[in-house]
Each structure stands twice: as C-alpha cells, then as structure tokens.
XYZ file of C-alpha atoms in Angstrom:
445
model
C 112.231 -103.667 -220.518
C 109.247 -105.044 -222.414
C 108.223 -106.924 -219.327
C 108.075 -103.764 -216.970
C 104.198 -103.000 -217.535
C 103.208 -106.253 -216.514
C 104.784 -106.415 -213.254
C 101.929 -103.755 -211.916
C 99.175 -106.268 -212.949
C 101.163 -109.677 -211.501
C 101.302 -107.418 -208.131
C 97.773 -106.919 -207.896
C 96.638 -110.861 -209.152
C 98.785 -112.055 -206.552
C 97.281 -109.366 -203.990
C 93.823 -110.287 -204.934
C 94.459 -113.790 -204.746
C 95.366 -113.489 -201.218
C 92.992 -111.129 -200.231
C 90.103 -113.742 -201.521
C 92.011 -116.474 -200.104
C 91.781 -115.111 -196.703
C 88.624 -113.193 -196.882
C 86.027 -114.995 -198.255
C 86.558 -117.682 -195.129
C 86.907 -114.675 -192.710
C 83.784 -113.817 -193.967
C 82.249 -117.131 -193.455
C 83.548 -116.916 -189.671
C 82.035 -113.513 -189.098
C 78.439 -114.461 -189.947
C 78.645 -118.221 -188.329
C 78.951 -115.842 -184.735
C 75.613 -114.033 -184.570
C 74.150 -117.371 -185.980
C 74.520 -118.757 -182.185
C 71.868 -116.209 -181.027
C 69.603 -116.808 -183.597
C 69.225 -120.264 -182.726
C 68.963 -119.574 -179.131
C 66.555 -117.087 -180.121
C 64.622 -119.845 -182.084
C 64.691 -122.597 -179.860
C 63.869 -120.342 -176.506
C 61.344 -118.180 -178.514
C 58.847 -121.351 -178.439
C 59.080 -121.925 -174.496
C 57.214 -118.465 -174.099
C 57.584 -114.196 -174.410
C 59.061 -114.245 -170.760
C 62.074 -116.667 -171.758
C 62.494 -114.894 -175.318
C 62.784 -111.536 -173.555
C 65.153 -112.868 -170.454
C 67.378 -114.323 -173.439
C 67.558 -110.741 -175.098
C 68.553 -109.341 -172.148
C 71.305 -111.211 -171.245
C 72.682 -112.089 -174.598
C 72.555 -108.574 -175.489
C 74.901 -108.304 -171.893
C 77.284 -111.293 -172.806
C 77.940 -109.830 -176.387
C 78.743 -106.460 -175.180
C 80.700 -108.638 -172.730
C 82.908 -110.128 -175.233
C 82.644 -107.496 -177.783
C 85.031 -104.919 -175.414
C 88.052 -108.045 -175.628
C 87.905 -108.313 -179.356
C 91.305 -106.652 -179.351
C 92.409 -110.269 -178.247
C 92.389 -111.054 -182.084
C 93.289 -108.039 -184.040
C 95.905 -107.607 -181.556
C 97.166 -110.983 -181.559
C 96.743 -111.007 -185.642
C 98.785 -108.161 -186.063
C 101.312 -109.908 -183.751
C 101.838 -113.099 -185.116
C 101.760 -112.018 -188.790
C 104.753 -109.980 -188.463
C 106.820 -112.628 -187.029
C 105.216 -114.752 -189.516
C 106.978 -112.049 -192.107
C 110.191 -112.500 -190.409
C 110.321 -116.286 -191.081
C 110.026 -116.641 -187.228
C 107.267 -119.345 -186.157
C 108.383 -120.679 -183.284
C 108.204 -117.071 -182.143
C 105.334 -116.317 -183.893
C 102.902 -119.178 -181.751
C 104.803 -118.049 -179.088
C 103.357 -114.905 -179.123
C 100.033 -115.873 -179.754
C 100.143 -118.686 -176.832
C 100.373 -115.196 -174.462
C 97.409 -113.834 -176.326
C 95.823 -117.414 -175.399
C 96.725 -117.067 -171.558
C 95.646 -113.621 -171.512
C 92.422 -114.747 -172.825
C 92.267 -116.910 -169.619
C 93.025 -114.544 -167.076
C 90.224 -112.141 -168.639
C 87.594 -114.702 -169.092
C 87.918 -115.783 -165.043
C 88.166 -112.300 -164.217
C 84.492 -111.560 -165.717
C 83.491 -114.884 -164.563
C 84.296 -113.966 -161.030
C 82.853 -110.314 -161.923
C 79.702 -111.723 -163.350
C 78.428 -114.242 -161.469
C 77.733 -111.950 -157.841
C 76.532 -109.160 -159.789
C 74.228 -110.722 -162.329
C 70.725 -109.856 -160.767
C 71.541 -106.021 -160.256
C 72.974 -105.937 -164.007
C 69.758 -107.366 -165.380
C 67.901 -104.895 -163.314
C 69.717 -102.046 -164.634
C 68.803 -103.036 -168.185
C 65.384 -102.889 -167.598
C 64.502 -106.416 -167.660
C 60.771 -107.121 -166.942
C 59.779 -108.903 -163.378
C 59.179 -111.562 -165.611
C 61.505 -111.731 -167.959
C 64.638 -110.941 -165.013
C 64.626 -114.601 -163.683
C 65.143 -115.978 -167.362
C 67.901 -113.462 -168.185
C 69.752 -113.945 -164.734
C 69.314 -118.118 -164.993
C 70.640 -117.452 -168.952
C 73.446 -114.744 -167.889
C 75.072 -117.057 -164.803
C 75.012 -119.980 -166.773
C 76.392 -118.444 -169.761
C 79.861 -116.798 -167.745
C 81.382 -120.017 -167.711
C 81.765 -119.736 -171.369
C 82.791 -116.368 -171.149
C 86.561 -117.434 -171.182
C 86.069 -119.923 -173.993
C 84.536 -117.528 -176.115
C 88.215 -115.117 -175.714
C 90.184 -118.044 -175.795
C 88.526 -118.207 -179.261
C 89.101 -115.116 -180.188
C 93.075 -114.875 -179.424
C 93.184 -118.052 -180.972
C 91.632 -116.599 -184.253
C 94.220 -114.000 -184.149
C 96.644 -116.697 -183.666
C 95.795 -118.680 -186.857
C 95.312 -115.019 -188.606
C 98.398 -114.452 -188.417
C 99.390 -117.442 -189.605
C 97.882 -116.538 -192.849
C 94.484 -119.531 -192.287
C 91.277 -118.213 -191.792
C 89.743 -121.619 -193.177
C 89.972 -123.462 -189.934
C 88.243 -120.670 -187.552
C 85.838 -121.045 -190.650
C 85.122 -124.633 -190.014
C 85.616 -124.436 -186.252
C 82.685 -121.952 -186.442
C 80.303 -123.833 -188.877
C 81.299 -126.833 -186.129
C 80.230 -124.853 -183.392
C 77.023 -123.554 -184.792
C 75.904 -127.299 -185.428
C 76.480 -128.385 -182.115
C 75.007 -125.313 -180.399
C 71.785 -126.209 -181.981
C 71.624 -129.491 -181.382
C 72.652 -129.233 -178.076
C 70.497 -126.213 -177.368
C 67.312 -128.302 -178.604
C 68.037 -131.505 -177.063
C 68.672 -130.180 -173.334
C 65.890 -127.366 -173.622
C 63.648 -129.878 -174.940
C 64.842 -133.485 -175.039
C 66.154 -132.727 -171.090
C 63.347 -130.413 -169.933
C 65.766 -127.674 -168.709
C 64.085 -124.609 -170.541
C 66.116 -122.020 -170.706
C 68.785 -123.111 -168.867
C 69.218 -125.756 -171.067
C 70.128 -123.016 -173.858
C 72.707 -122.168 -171.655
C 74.700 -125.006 -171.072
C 74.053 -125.748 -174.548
C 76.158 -122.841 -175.749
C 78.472 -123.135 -172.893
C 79.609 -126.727 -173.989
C 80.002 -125.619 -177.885
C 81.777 -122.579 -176.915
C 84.169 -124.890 -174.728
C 84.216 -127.378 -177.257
C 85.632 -125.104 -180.382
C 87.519 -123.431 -177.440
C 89.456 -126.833 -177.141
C 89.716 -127.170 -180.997
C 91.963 -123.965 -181.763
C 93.790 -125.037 -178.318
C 94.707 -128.456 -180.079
C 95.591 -126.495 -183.075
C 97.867 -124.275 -181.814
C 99.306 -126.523 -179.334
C 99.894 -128.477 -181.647
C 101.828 -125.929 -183.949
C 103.992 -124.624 -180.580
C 105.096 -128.584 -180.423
C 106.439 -128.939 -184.310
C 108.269 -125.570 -184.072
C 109.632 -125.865 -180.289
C 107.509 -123.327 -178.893
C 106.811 -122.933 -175.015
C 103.846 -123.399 -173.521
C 103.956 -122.298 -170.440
C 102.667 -118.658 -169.381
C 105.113 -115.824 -169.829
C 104.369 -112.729 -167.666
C 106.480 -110.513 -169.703
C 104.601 -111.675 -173.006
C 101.153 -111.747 -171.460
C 102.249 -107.903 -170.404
C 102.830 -106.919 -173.593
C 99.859 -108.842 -175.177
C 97.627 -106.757 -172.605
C 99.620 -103.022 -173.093
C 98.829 -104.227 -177.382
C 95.887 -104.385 -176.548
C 94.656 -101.732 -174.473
C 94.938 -99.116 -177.395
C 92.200 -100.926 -179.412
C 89.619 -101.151 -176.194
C 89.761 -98.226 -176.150
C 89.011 -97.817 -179.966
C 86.038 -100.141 -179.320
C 84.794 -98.550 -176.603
C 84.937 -95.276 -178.440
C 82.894 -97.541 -181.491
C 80.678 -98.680 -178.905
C 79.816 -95.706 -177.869
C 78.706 -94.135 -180.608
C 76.227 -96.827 -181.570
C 74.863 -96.359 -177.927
C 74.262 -92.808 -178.665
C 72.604 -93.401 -181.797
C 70.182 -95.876 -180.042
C 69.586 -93.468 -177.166
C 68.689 -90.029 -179.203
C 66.308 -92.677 -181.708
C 64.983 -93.821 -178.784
C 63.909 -90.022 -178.271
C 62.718 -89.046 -181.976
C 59.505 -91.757 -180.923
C 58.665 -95.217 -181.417
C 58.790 -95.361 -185.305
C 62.022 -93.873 -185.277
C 63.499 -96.092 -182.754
C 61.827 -99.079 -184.510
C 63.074 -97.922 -187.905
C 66.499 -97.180 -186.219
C 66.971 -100.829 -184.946
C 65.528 -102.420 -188.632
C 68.958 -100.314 -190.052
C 71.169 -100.633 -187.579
C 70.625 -104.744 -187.798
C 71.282 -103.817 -191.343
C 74.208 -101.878 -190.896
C 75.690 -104.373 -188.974
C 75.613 -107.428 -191.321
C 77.113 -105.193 -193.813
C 79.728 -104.687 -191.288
C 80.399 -108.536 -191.850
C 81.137 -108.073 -195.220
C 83.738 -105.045 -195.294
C 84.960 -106.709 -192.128
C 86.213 -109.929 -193.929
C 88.612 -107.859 -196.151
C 89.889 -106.110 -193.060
C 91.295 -109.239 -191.196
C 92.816 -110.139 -194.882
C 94.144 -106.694 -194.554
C 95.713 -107.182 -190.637
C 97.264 -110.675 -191.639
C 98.858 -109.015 -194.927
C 99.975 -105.992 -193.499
C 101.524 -107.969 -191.003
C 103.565 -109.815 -192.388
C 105.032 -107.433 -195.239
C 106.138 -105.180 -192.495
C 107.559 -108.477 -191.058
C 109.619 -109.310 -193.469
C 110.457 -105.475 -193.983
C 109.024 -104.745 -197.302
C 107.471 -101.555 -196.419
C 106.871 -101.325 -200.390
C 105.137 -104.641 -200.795
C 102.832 -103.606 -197.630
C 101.723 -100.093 -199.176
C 100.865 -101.816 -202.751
C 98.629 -104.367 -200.852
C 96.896 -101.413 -198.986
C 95.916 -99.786 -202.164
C 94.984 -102.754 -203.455
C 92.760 -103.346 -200.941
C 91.411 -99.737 -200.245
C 90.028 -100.666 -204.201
C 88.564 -103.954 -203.031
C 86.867 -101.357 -200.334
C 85.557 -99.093 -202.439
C 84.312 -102.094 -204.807
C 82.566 -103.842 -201.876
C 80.944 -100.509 -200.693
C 79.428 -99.664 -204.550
C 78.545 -103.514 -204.707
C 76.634 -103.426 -201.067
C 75.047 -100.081 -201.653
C 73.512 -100.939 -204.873
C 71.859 -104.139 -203.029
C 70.840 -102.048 -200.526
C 69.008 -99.459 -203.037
C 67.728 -102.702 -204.932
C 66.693 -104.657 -202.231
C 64.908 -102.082 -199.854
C 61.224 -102.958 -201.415
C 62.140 -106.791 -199.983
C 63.916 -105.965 -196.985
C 62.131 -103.256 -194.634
C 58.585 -105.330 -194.966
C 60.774 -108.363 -193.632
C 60.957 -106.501 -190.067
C 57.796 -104.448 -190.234
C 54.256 -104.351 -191.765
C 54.092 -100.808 -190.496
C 54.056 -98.111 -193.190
C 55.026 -94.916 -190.739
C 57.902 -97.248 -189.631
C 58.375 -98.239 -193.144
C 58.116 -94.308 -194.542
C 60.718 -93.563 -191.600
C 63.188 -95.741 -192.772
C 63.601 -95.532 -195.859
C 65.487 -92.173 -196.369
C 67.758 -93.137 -193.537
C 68.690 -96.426 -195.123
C 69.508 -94.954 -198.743
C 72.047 -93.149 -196.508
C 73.288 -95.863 -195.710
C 73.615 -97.472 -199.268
C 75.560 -94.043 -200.282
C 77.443 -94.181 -197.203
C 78.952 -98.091 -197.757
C 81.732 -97.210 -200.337
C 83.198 -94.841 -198.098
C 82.507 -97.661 -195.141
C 84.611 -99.658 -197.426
C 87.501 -97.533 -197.155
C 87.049 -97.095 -193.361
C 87.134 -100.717 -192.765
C 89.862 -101.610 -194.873
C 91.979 -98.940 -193.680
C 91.328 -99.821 -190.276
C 92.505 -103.437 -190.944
C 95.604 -101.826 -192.199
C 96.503 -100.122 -189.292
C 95.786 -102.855 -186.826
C 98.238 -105.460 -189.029
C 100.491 -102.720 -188.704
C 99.888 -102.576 -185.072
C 99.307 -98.434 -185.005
C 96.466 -99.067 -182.400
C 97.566 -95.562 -179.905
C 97.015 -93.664 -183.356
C 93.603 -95.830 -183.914
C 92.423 -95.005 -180.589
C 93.171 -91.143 -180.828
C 91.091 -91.362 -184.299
C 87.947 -92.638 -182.881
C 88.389 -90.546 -180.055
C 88.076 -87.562 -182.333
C 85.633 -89.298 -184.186
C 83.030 -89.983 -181.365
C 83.440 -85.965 -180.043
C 82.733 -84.889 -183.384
C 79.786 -87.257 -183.999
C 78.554 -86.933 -180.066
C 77.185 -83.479 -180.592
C 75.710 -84.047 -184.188
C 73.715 -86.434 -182.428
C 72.532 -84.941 -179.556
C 71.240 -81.879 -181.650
C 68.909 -83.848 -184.149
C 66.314 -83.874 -181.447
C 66.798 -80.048 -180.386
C 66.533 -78.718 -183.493
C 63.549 -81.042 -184.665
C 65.350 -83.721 -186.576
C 64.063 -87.542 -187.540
C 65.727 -90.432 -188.162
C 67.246 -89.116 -191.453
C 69.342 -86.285 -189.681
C 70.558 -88.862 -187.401
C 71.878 -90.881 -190.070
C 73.366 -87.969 -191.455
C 75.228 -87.942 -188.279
C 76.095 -91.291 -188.781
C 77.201 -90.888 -192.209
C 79.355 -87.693 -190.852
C 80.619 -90.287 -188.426
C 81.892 -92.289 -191.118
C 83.616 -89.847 -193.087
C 85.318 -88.278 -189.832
C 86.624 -91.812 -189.301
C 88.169 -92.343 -193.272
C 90.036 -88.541 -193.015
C 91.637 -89.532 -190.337
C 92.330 -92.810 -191.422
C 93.445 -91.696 -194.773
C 95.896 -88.828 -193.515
C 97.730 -91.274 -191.341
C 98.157 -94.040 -194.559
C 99.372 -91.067 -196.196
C 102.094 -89.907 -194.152
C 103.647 -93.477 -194.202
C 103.883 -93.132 -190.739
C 102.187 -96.654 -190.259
C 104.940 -98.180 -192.148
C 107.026 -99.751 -189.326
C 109.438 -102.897 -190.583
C 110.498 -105.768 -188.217
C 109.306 -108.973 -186.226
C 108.168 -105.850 -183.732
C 106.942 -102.761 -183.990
C-alpha cells in the first residue's frame, strides 16, 4: 500500500526516458534533411544568380516531390512497432521490407513521370529563361535519386518501429558530409557546375539509401525474414498509406494557400510571410521529434495490447507538447530582436512581421499538442480518421484565408487564420484521443 503513490511517478520516468531516448536523435535526423539544400544552395550560389535560382526551382519541385510519400515512414512506423509490441520481429521487418519495395515501385514511377515532363514543370513554376536550363539540368539529374530518397524514408519507418532512431541519425549526419564534399568536388574540382550538385546528391542519397538496405537486410536474415516482394503486403503497405497522403496533401495545401493570399497582401507581406513560415517550419522540427517518439510508442503498447500503458504514454507526451510549445514560444518572443534582421534589413518588412510572428510564439504550445497528438494517432495507425480531420481543417481554414484580403487584412489576420488552423486541427485531434476510439490492441489494427 505505501508503495502505490510512487508507481504514477516510475510510469512517467520510464515514459520520459523513452521519449528522450527516441526523440532527441529523431530530432537530429529531422534537421540533418533540409541541411542537403543548404549546401547545394551554398556551393551553387557562387557559380552565379541564374544557377542559384534554377536550383530553387527545382529543389523546391523535388521536395514537394518527396514530401507527398512521407506516409512511407509514419506508415511503416506505425506498422512495425506494433508487431514489435507483439514480440513478433521476423514479422515485424517483414512488414517493413514491403514498405521498402513499395518505396521502389514509387520512386521509378516518378522517375519515369519526371524525366519527359521536366521542362514544362519548370515552366509552370515560373522559372526565368535563364534560370529554366539550370533547374531542368538540376531536376533530371536529381530523379534518379528520387527512389533512394523513399527507400530512405520506409526504411526510417522501418528502424522506427524498431524502437532506433540513432542510426537514421548517423546515416543522416553521414549523408550530409558526403553531399558536401561531393557536391564541391564535382561542381568545382570536376567543372560540372550545376550538374555536378546533382550527381553529388544523387550518389549520397543512393549511398545512405544502401546503408538502411544493409541494415535491415541484415535484421530480415537473423530473424528469418523474406526478402522477396510480397504483392499482398506491398497492397496493404500502399491502402496504409493512402489515408495519410491524403492528410499531407490536405497540410500541403494549406501552406500553399497561405503563400498565395501573402503573395496578394504585397511584397512586404509576402516577404515577411516567407521570413515566418521558414520559421515556422524549423519549429516544426522540434515538436516533430516527439511525434515519431510518439508513433514508435504508441505502436508498440497497442502491440502488445496494453491499451492502458499506450494512453499513460499519450498524456505523458501531450505534457512534453505543451512543455516544448511554452519553451519554443518564449525563444521566439526572446529572440525576435536577433532573428527577423537575420533575413531582412527592411524595417516595413521588419514592422510587418513582427505581430504575425508573436502569433506564432502564442500559437506553439497548442502546436505542441497538435503534433504530439498527431504522432499518436499515426502509431496507432487511425490515418482514415487523420485524413477526415485535416480535411475539415483545411475547409475551415480555406475561407479564413481567402477573406483577409477582401476585407482589408495584413499579414497578422492571416496568421490569425493560421493560428485558427491550428486550433481546428488540436479539437479534432483531442475529441478523437478522448473517445478512446484510437485505442486498437494487436500485431494489426
């Protein structure tokens, strides 16, 4: 009896022990990706304005490009943990060796997609005469890493699941080091300009591409797992998946529609608009990290049917959400004096900005409980009732937008619209982790 109390506190030490465990590398992951672009960015930037812009262009297309198949890794994630729950391993690589192959069929399918159609899709993006035979060189080249970059990503999920975010860590850090090297040895050292960045990110992408594949082949040998493509599974993996495209389309859209009506408001606005939004996004990274803890946890609680043990680690981590949010805000508010001169020297873009991005700051704790809940779902695999959620979410926030110019509004009402955006997304989130509903036991859902 006198032991009772402390049981409470043991639960959430061991909670928050794997929730740093498997966020903090997560974390490290997440920012090691837009890293790539910077150095491109970097190393083209000095061949000339023309090859900086063409690179823009088309790495702007290739990570929208990839972007739409992230569901390759929360899917997979979800997936794997649960069988990881059940004590099943063999079926657990298994089922992420299908998210692997489907990874495959999708990369040669925008490969073959890609490749004819390049020109035209640079044109339609507004690419400058200039700058268009840069991005189309950049976007042709880059395709053939198109399927390395989702055989990444399902391979993430894989090792997710598996409860190791540490190697996708170091495979990342890996890959950023070689990218750059590469990138400035065969744009410089080899004279191929921007071409040269290409290939450059091709081969890294390939190479940590072949890393996770020696990983988890390796893993499907020890436990007796197939190999071999299974239609059935690959079936399955895609049917998973197609729930949370369309919850990143939905996501997707919404930031387009942001972009478009700031485009409208003038060019402070938009200019302010794309200093937050870069902001927004690297927050993003943060709350992000404790999401993935939250699909590998979820996961595989469910998968070993403690439906009990998976709702204690969800409140656990809604609280690391909320924590995260206060924490990110406040650098936000303390920060802002440093931060908006970094992108501009311009005070009307500088005066524009700042009431939107105080928004923001008061808007992250509640971002905190979006994302977390959101990683909750997915490791419980309720993607049909995420994609109905940001389907309400995106016509509720659609026509917020689209008014701030009618009736006269700046950048601040449209961040209003944002932060409405946000909080539509958390009720709904919230009502379905309180009806239990999510709570689903076994190796499947």
């Amino acid at each position: 009896m006198t032991q009772a109390p402390a049981r409470p506190s043991a639960d959430r030490r061991r909670h928050d022990r794997e929730i740093v465990a498997l966020a903090v590398p997560a974390f490290g992951a997440l920012v090691a990706e837009p890293l790539f672009v910077m150095a491109d960015s970097a190393i083209v930037g000095h061949l000339g304005t023309a090859q900086l812009a063409g690179l823009g262009v088309a790495s702007a297309l290739l990570t929208t490009a990839v972007s739409i198949f992230v569901f390759l890794a929360y899917a997979t994630t979800a997936a794997v943990a649960r069988r990881v729950g059940a004590g099943d391993l063999k079926a657990a690589i298994r089922q992420g060796m299908d998210g692997v192959w489907l990874a495959l069929l999708l990369g040669a399918a925008v490969i073959v997609a890609v490749l004819p159609t390049a020109p035209g899709v640079v044109d339609l993006f507004g690419a400058s005469p200039t700058a268009a035979p840069y991005a189309t060189t950049y976007l042709r080249i880059s395709a053939l890493g198109i399927p390395a970059m989702l055989v990444v990503l399902a391979a993430t999920g894989v090792l997710r699941g598996l409860q190791d975010t540490r190697t996708p860590l170091y495979v990342a850090v890996a890959g950023f080091v070689g990218n750059a090297a590469l990138n400035a040895g065969l744009v410089y050292g080899a004279g191929l300009g921007i071409a040269g960045s290409a290939w450059g990110t091709v081969i890294a992408q390939w190479g940590m591409a072949a890393v996770y594949l020696i990983v988890v082949v390796r893993g499907a040998r020890r436990h007796g797992a197939s190999l071999r493509p299974d239609a059935a599974g690959i079936k399955a993996c895609a049917q998973a998946g197609v729930p949370l495209l369309v919850r990143t389309l939905s996501l997707r859209a919404i930031l387009m529609i942001a972009t478009a009506v700031a485009a409208r408001l003038g060019d402070a606005d938009i200019a302010a608009h794309q200093i937050i939004l870069s902001l927004w996004s690297l927050l993003a990274f943060a709350l992000d990290a404790i999401a993935i803890a939250g699909q590998a946890i979820i996961g595989r609680f469910l998968g070993a049917d403690d439906a009990e043990g998976a709702r204690g680690a969800c409140r656990r981590m809604v609280q690391w959400g909320v924590a995260a949010g206060v924490v990110l805000g406040l650098l936000v508010v303390v920060t802002r004096p440093v931060f908006l001169p970094l992108f501009t020297g311009d005070s009307t873009v500088k005066d524009t900005a700042l009431p939107a991005l105080l928004l923001v700051a008061l808007s992250q704790p509640v971002c905190g409980v979006v994302y977390v809940l959101d990683g909750v779902l997915m490791g419980a695999g309720d993607g049909p009732y995420l994609a109905g959620a940001m389907l309400v979410t995106l016509a509720v926030f659609t026509p917020a937008a689209l008014v701030v110019p009618v009736f006269g509004g700046g950048l601040t009402a449209l961040w209003g619209a944002m932060a409405l955006m946000v909080a539509v997304r958390m009720l709904t989130l919230w009502i379905r982790t309180r009806s239990g509903r999510w709570l689903v036991t076994g190796a499947t859902r």
